[in-house]
Amino acid sequence: MVSEKIQENIKLPIIDLSLEKSQILKLIVKASEEFGFFKVINHGVDTNVIKKMEDESYNFFSKSFSQKQCAGPANPYGYGCKNIGFNGDNGEVEYLLLHANPNMSISQISKNISSDPLMFSCAVNGYVKSVRELACKILELMAQGLRVQQTSVYSNLLMDLHSDSLLRINHYPPFNWTPHLLHHDCDTSPNSCNSTVSKIGFGEHTDPQILTILRSNDAPGLQISTQQGLWVPVSPHPNTAFSIFVGDTLQALTNGRFKSVRHRAMVNSCKPRMSMVYFGAPSPHARICCPLELVTTTPHKPYHLYRPFTWGEYKKATYSMRLGDTRLDQFFRLQSENDETITINNQTS
């Protein structure tokens, strides 16, 4: 159980994408620098696309444990329960992990997930297409807000034919749940649960990818950590919003301007929570290095903070560590301006 105090009076940013563009740019940059997190509304993703994906997800998690096991183990794709990653991390969660590259078919794994594999595949493909487009739109707004000349420099990484993006659907049953026995006798009305959730469902971490787009049901549980180390609960409302997370790779791509946000998911004693999470990632061979404009314009940081690396290299480092470990600053941050001078010279020679 978790007894630490959380900070409930911090207002997290909600950005209306129908506002004037100049205002959107300012709000996105401010939120990404201050929190590494914000919500978006009026985002343009069709509600029918969302509902189809939610319905397919609920249908899968309502199955018996033995039926769900047929879609696993998650190695790396498929059904997983309680285990998170490869290094001993566990949580009160079951999940489906799917690749989100439109050039790779999910028809084969769909046969073990749904009684109607075609309908499931269509729901996934439609949802991934929509949230990928939203991710690219946000990344291009970020580049414009940072005054990067090539505004598609970040979004192009997600549109690569070999993009390593993922879709993860998490289901957090009440914390007295076991895989073999899901308790159906609790009240799941919106006001039935104590607002203080008190057990960790998915431990604190940052996302290694570029950008994360999360959609959840109306159950509370998501929390982010501020740069001062306070935990702030993220309201599940408005229910039309998507939550946007800056990932480690985007922190490197912005030379540290945008902060990769630490977050976690909590569970409560009676209301299940489900989230659908798109992780926008580049191809394994993509070279991660911030645009030169950000080297010269970043306040108080007139040099590269991080050495160039490939996504494959960073992913390997991530998988070799525990969930909550700090990876970017520990292994990829340059130690001095002298180190960076060598990097820049090698880069431009």
Short mmCIF file of C-alpha atoms in Angstrom, two decimals:
data_model
loop_
_atom_site.label_atom_id
_atom_site.label_comp_id
_atom_site.label_asym_id
_atom_site.label_seq_id
_atom_site.Cartn_x
_atom_site.Cartn_y
_atom_site.Cartn_z
CA MET A 1 0.00 0.00 0.00
CA VAL A 2 1.09 3.58 -0.65
CA SER A 3 0.87 6.08 2.21
CA GLU A 4 2.76 9.04 0.71
CA LYS A 5 0.97 12.34 0.33
CA ILE A 6 -0.01 13.47 -3.14
CA GLN A 7 -0.48 17.04 -4.32
CA GLU A 8 -4.06 17.54 -5.50
CA ASN A 9 -4.16 21.33 -5.94
CA ILE A 10 -1.84 21.57 -8.95
CA LYS A 11 -3.77 22.34 -12.12
CA LEU A 12 -2.46 20.33 -15.05
CA PRO A 13 -2.64 21.92 -18.52
CA ILE A 14 -5.51 21.14 -20.90
CA ILE A 15 -4.88 22.50 -24.40
CA ASP A 16 -7.68 23.15 -26.86
CA LEU A 17 -6.33 22.39 -30.33
CA SER A 18 -9.03 24.55 -31.90
CA LEU A 19 -7.50 27.75 -30.49
CA GLU A 20 -5.42 30.19 -32.49
CA LYS A 21 -2.21 28.52 -33.57
CA SER A 22 0.10 31.06 -31.91
CA GLN A 23 -1.65 30.43 -28.59
CA ILE A 24 -1.45 26.64 -29.01
CA LEU A 25 2.31 26.83 -29.66
CA LYS A 26 2.93 28.83 -26.48
CA LEU A 27 0.78 26.52 -24.37
CA ILE A 28 2.41 23.33 -25.71
CA VAL A 29 5.95 24.61 -25.17
CA LYS A 30 5.13 25.83 -21.65
CA ALA A 31 3.46 22.55 -20.65
CA SER A 32 6.25 20.43 -22.15
CA GLU A 33 8.93 22.44 -20.35
CA GLU A 34 7.12 22.63 -17.01
CA PHE A 35 5.44 19.24 -16.75
CA GLY A 36 6.39 17.12 -19.77
CA PHE A 37 2.66 16.44 -19.83
CA PHE A 38 -0.61 17.97 -20.99
CA LYS A 39 -4.07 16.98 -22.19
CA VAL A 40 -5.58 17.88 -25.54
CA ILE A 41 -9.22 18.44 -26.44
CA ASN A 42 -10.80 19.14 -29.83
CA HIS A 43 -8.10 16.89 -31.20
CA GLY A 44 -9.98 15.63 -34.24
CA VAL A 45 -9.93 11.90 -33.45
CA ASP A 46 -13.31 10.42 -34.36
CA THR A 47 -15.30 9.20 -31.36
CA ASN A 48 -16.39 6.12 -33.32
CA VAL A 49 -12.76 5.14 -33.87
CA ILE A 50 -12.14 5.43 -30.12
CA LYS A 51 -15.30 3.51 -29.20
CA LYS A 52 -14.48 0.60 -31.52
CA MET A 53 -11.05 0.23 -29.93
CA GLU A 54 -12.48 0.51 -26.42
CA ASP A 55 -15.20 -2.07 -27.16
CA GLU A 56 -12.67 -4.56 -28.54
CA SER A 57 -10.44 -4.02 -25.51
CA TYR A 58 -13.25 -4.53 -23.01
CA ASN A 59 -14.35 -7.66 -24.86
CA PHE A 60 -10.88 -9.14 -24.57
CA PHE A 61 -10.33 -8.37 -20.88
CA SER A 62 -13.78 -9.74 -19.99
CA LYS A 63 -12.64 -13.20 -21.08
CA SER A 64 -11.51 -15.88 -18.65
CA PHE A 65 -7.85 -15.93 -17.67
CA SER A 66 -7.23 -19.15 -19.59
CA GLN A 67 -8.75 -17.63 -22.74
CA LYS A 68 -6.59 -14.51 -22.42
CA GLN A 69 -3.49 -16.62 -21.93
CA CYS A 70 -3.94 -17.94 -25.46
CA ALA A 71 -2.83 -14.49 -26.68
CA GLY A 72 0.40 -14.64 -24.66
CA PRO A 73 3.00 -14.59 -23.43
CA ALA A 74 4.02 -11.06 -24.43
CA ASN A 75 7.34 -11.84 -26.11
CA PRO A 76 7.37 -9.07 -27.01
CA TYR A 77 3.80 -8.81 -28.38
CA GLY A 78 0.70 -10.39 -26.92
CA TYR A 79 -0.97 -10.79 -23.52
CA GLY A 80 0.85 -10.27 -20.25
CA CYS A 81 -0.24 -10.33 -16.63
CA LYS A 82 1.52 -8.68 -13.68
CA ASN A 83 5.03 -8.94 -15.12
CA ILE A 84 6.35 -5.67 -16.59
CA GLY A 85 9.41 -5.94 -18.80
CA PHE A 86 12.22 -8.45 -18.47
CA ASN A 87 13.96 -7.52 -15.21
CA GLY A 88 11.62 -8.52 -12.41
CA ASP A 89 9.23 -5.55 -12.32
CA ASN A 90 5.64 -6.42 -11.46
CA GLY A 91 2.35 -4.58 -11.15
CA GLU A 92 -1.36 -5.03 -10.60
CA VAL A 93 -2.03 -4.97 -14.31
CA GLU A 94 -2.84 -7.16 -17.28
CA TYR A 95 -2.21 -5.93 -20.79
CA LEU A 96 -2.09 -6.46 -24.52
CA LEU A 97 1.02 -5.23 -26.32
CA LEU A 98 0.76 -4.76 -30.09
CA HIS A 99 3.07 -3.21 -32.65
CA ALA A 100 1.73 -0.01 -34.19
CA ASN A 101 3.53 -0.03 -37.52
CA PRO A 102 0.98 0.09 -40.38
CA ASN A 103 3.37 -1.90 -42.56
CA MET A 104 3.19 -4.91 -40.22
CA SER A 105 0.05 -7.01 -40.03
CA ILE A 106 -1.55 -7.98 -36.71
CA SER A 107 -3.92 -10.46 -38.35
CA GLN A 108 -2.05 -13.50 -36.99
CA ILE A 109 -2.07 -12.46 -33.33
CA SER A 110 -5.66 -11.21 -33.69
CA LYS A 111 -6.81 -14.81 -34.09
CA ASN A 112 -5.80 -15.45 -30.47
CA ILE A 113 -7.29 -12.20 -29.18
CA SER A 114 -10.76 -11.98 -30.70
CA SER A 115 -13.50 -14.27 -31.96
CA ASP A 116 -13.72 -11.80 -34.86
CA PRO A 117 -10.06 -11.20 -35.82
CA LEU A 118 -10.95 -8.99 -38.78
CA MET A 119 -13.04 -6.65 -36.64
CA PHE A 120 -10.28 -6.47 -34.02
CA SER A 121 -7.62 -5.75 -36.66
CA CYS A 122 -9.76 -3.03 -38.23
CA ALA A 123 -10.35 -1.42 -34.83
CA VAL A 124 -6.63 -1.43 -34.02
CA ASN A 125 -5.56 -0.16 -37.45
CA GLY A 126 -8.15 2.62 -37.41
CA TYR A 127 -7.19 3.72 -33.90
CA VAL A 128 -3.44 3.59 -34.54
CA LYS A 129 -3.81 5.61 -37.74
CA SER A 130 -5.78 8.32 -35.92
CA VAL A 131 -3.53 8.64 -32.88
CA ARG A 132 -0.38 8.52 -35.04
CA GLU A 133 -1.75 11.44 -37.04
CA LEU A 134 -2.49 13.27 -33.78
CA ALA A 135 1.03 12.54 -32.51
CA CYS A 136 2.55 13.90 -35.74
CA LYS A 137 0.38 17.01 -35.52
CA ILE A 138 1.52 17.65 -31.94
CA LEU A 139 5.18 17.01 -32.78
CA GLU A 140 5.00 19.50 -35.65
CA LEU A 141 3.41 22.07 -33.33
CA MET A 142 6.22 21.42 -30.85
CA ALA A 143 8.85 21.98 -33.54
CA GLN A 144 7.16 25.22 -34.58
CA GLY A 145 6.93 26.34 -30.96
CA LEU A 146 10.67 25.71 -30.57
CA ARG A 147 11.31 27.59 -33.83
CA VAL A 148 12.92 24.61 -35.51
CA GLN A 149 13.17 25.36 -39.22
CA GLN A 150 12.23 21.86 -40.45
CA THR A 151 8.92 21.48 -38.63
CA SER A 152 8.54 17.82 -39.66
CA VAL A 153 11.89 16.80 -38.13
CA TYR A 154 10.19 14.98 -35.22
CA SER A 155 7.05 13.71 -36.95
CA ASN A 156 9.09 12.16 -39.77
CA LEU A 157 10.56 9.75 -37.21
CA LEU A 158 7.09 8.35 -36.48
CA MET A 159 6.17 8.11 -40.16
CA ASP A 160 9.26 6.05 -41.02
CA LEU A 161 8.43 2.74 -42.74
CA HIS A 162 10.28 0.89 -39.97
CA SER A 163 8.84 2.84 -37.05
CA ASP A 164 9.04 0.91 -33.78
CA SER A 165 5.83 2.38 -32.35
CA LEU A 166 3.63 0.34 -30.00
CA LEU A 167 0.05 0.13 -28.79
CA ARG A 168 -0.38 -1.09 -25.23
CA ILE A 169 -3.82 -1.68 -23.72
CA ASN A 170 -3.68 -1.83 -19.93
CA HIS A 171 -6.39 -3.20 -17.67
CA TYR A 172 -6.17 -2.52 -13.92
CA PRO A 173 -8.72 -4.61 -12.03
CA PRO A 174 -9.57 -3.78 -8.38
CA PHE A 175 -6.56 -4.53 -6.20
CA ASN A 176 -8.19 -7.52 -4.48
CA TRP A 177 -8.25 -9.17 -7.93
CA THR A 178 -6.32 -12.28 -8.92
CA PRO A 179 -5.83 -13.49 -12.50
CA HIS A 180 -8.01 -16.53 -11.88
CA LEU A 181 -10.84 -14.75 -10.05
CA LEU A 182 -12.10 -11.32 -11.03
CA HIS A 183 -14.48 -10.01 -8.38
CA HIS A 184 -17.75 -8.85 -9.92
CA ASP A 185 -19.51 -7.98 -6.67
CA CYS A 186 -18.17 -4.46 -6.21
CA ASP A 187 -19.97 -1.27 -7.06
CA THR A 188 -18.39 0.28 -10.18
CA SER A 189 -20.47 3.46 -10.27
CA PRO A 190 -18.40 6.63 -10.71
CA ASN A 191 -18.89 7.81 -7.13
CA SER A 192 -18.49 4.46 -5.40
CA CYS A 193 -14.73 4.45 -4.93
CA ASN A 194 -12.63 6.27 -2.41
CA SER A 195 -10.81 9.03 -4.27
CA THR A 196 -7.55 8.03 -2.57
CA VAL A 197 -6.23 5.09 -4.55
CA SER A 198 -3.61 3.28 -2.59
CA LYS A 199 -1.84 0.50 -4.43
CA ILE A 200 0.59 0.71 -7.33
CA GLY A 201 -0.68 -0.85 -10.53
CA PHE A 202 2.22 0.19 -12.76
CA GLY A 203 5.33 1.58 -11.08
CA GLU A 204 6.90 4.97 -11.66
CA HIS A 205 8.87 5.39 -14.88
CA THR A 206 9.46 7.58 -17.88
CA ASP A 207 8.59 6.42 -21.38
CA PRO A 208 11.68 5.84 -23.53
CA GLN A 209 9.96 6.69 -26.83
CA ILE A 210 9.35 10.11 -28.41
CA LEU A 211 5.72 10.83 -27.52
CA THR A 212 3.01 8.91 -25.68
CA ILE A 213 -0.72 9.38 -26.28
CA LEU A 214 -3.01 7.86 -23.64
CA ARG A 215 -6.76 7.43 -23.51
CA SER A 216 -8.42 6.02 -20.37
CA ASN A 217 -11.88 5.29 -19.05
CA ASP A 218 -13.46 7.33 -16.24
CA ALA A 219 -11.56 5.62 -13.41
CA PRO A 220 -8.87 7.63 -11.61
CA GLY A 221 -5.38 6.28 -11.05
CA LEU A 222 -2.88 8.03 -13.33
CA GLN A 223 -0.34 10.23 -11.51
CA ILE A 224 2.57 12.31 -12.78
CA SER A 225 5.58 13.55 -10.84
CA THR A 226 6.52 17.20 -10.96
CA GLN A 227 10.14 18.30 -11.26
CA GLN A 228 9.97 18.97 -7.50
CA GLY A 229 9.14 15.30 -6.88
CA LEU A 230 5.47 15.75 -5.94
CA TRP A 231 2.92 13.26 -7.21
CA VAL A 232 -0.07 14.87 -8.91
CA PRO A 233 -3.24 12.88 -9.74
CA VAL A 234 -4.47 13.23 -13.32
CA SER A 235 -8.23 13.51 -13.51
CA PRO A 236 -9.87 11.13 -16.02
CA HIS A 237 -11.97 14.11 -17.14
CA PRO A 238 -12.76 15.59 -19.56
CA ASN A 239 -13.54 12.18 -20.99
CA THR A 240 -12.96 13.40 -24.54
CA ALA A 241 -9.32 14.27 -23.87
CA PHE A 242 -6.08 12.50 -24.67
CA SER A 243 -3.14 12.67 -22.27
CA ILE A 244 0.20 13.53 -23.89
CA PHE A 245 3.55 12.54 -22.36
CA VAL A 246 7.01 13.71 -23.39
CA GLY A 247 9.31 10.68 -23.68
CA ASP A 248 13.06 10.32 -23.09
CA THR A 249 13.85 10.45 -26.80
CA LEU A 250 11.98 13.74 -27.23
CA GLN A 251 13.89 15.17 -24.26
CA ALA A 252 17.11 14.37 -26.12
CA LEU A 253 15.71 15.68 -29.42
CA THR A 254 14.91 19.03 -27.77
CA ASN A 255 18.31 19.23 -26.04
CA GLY A 256 16.63 19.01 -22.65
CA ARG A 257 14.08 21.78 -23.27
CA PHE A 258 11.17 19.38 -22.91
CA LYS A 259 11.18 17.09 -19.88
CA SER A 260 10.37 13.41 -19.98
CA VAL A 261 7.72 13.01 -17.30
CA ARG A 262 7.82 10.35 -14.58
CA HIS A 263 4.41 8.78 -14.06
CA ARG A 264 2.69 5.78 -12.56
CA ALA A 265 -0.73 4.14 -12.37
CA MET A 266 -2.55 3.39 -9.13
CA VAL A 267 -5.43 0.98 -8.54
CA ASN A 268 -8.34 1.23 -6.15
CA SER A 269 -10.37 -1.34 -4.28
CA CYS A 270 -13.42 -1.51 -6.50
CA LYS A 271 -13.35 0.31 -9.84
CA PRO A 272 -11.39 -1.18 -12.76
CA ARG A 273 -9.36 1.14 -14.97
CA MET A 274 -8.43 0.68 -18.62
CA SER A 275 -6.03 2.73 -20.72
CA MET A 276 -5.07 2.57 -24.39
CA VAL A 277 -1.54 3.86 -24.87
CA TYR A 278 0.21 4.71 -28.13
CA PHE A 279 4.00 4.96 -27.88
CA GLY A 280 5.38 6.87 -30.87
CA ALA A 281 8.90 5.66 -31.64
CA PRO A 282 11.40 5.96 -34.50
CA SER A 283 12.97 3.11 -36.44
CA PRO A 284 15.73 1.18 -34.64
CA HIS A 285 18.39 2.73 -36.90
CA ALA A 286 17.16 6.33 -36.55
CA ARG A 287 19.86 8.68 -35.27
CA ILE A 288 18.69 10.71 -32.28
CA CYS A 289 20.30 14.14 -32.12
CA CYS A 290 18.68 17.53 -31.53
CA PRO A 291 18.41 20.06 -34.37
CA LEU A 292 21.26 22.57 -34.45
CA GLU A 293 18.81 25.44 -33.83
CA LEU A 294 18.27 24.10 -30.32
CA VAL A 295 22.00 23.89 -29.64
CA THR A 296 22.40 27.59 -30.31
CA THR A 297 19.10 28.88 -28.90
CA THR A 298 18.59 26.82 -25.73
CA PRO A 299 19.01 29.24 -22.79
CA HIS A 300 22.08 28.53 -20.66
CA LYS A 301 22.85 25.36 -22.65
CA PRO A 302 24.90 26.40 -25.69
CA TYR A 303 25.96 22.84 -26.45
CA HIS A 304 24.53 19.35 -26.84
CA LEU A 305 23.38 17.84 -23.55
CA TYR A 306 23.28 14.32 -24.97
CA ARG A 307 25.51 12.38 -27.29
CA PRO A 308 23.91 11.16 -30.51
CA PHE A 309 22.51 7.62 -30.33
CA THR A 310 20.21 5.35 -32.28
CA TRP A 311 16.78 4.32 -31.05
CA GLY A 312 17.94 0.70 -31.14
CA GLU A 313 20.81 1.59 -28.81
CA TYR A 314 18.54 3.42 -26.39
CA LYS A 315 15.91 0.68 -26.48
CA LYS A 316 18.58 -1.92 -25.61
CA ALA A 317 19.69 0.18 -22.64
CA THR A 318 16.08 0.54 -21.51
CA TYR A 319 15.40 -3.19 -21.63
CA SER A 320 18.58 -3.91 -19.64
CA MET A 321 17.38 -1.83 -16.68
CA ARG A 322 14.57 -1.79 -14.15
CA LEU A 323 11.35 0.10 -14.85
CA GLY A 324 12.09 3.13 -12.66
CA ASP A 325 15.78 3.53 -13.51
CA THR A 326 17.05 6.77 -15.02
CA ARG A 327 18.51 5.94 -18.42
CA LEU A 328 18.98 9.11 -20.44
CA ASP A 329 21.10 11.11 -18.02
CA GLN A 330 22.96 8.08 -16.70
CA PHE A 331 24.24 6.74 -20.02
CA PHE A 332 23.75 9.36 -22.72
CA ARG A 333 24.36 12.76 -21.14
CA LEU A 334 27.62 14.46 -22.02
CA GLN A 335 29.80 15.49 -19.10
CA SER A 336 31.18 18.81 -20.27
CA GLU A 337 31.19 21.41 -23.01
CA ASN A 338 34.55 20.05 -24.12
CA ASP A 339 32.98 16.65 -24.77
CA GLU A 340 30.29 18.33 -26.83
CA THR A 341 32.75 20.32 -28.91
CA ILE A 342 34.24 17.05 -30.11
CA THR A 343 30.79 15.70 -30.93
CA ILE A 344 29.78 18.75 -32.93
CA ASN A 345 33.06 18.73 -34.86
CA ASN A 346 32.65 15.06 -35.72
CA GLN A 347 29.06 15.68 -36.69
CA THR A 348 29.78 18.52 -39.08
CA SER A 349 33.08 17.39 -40.56
#
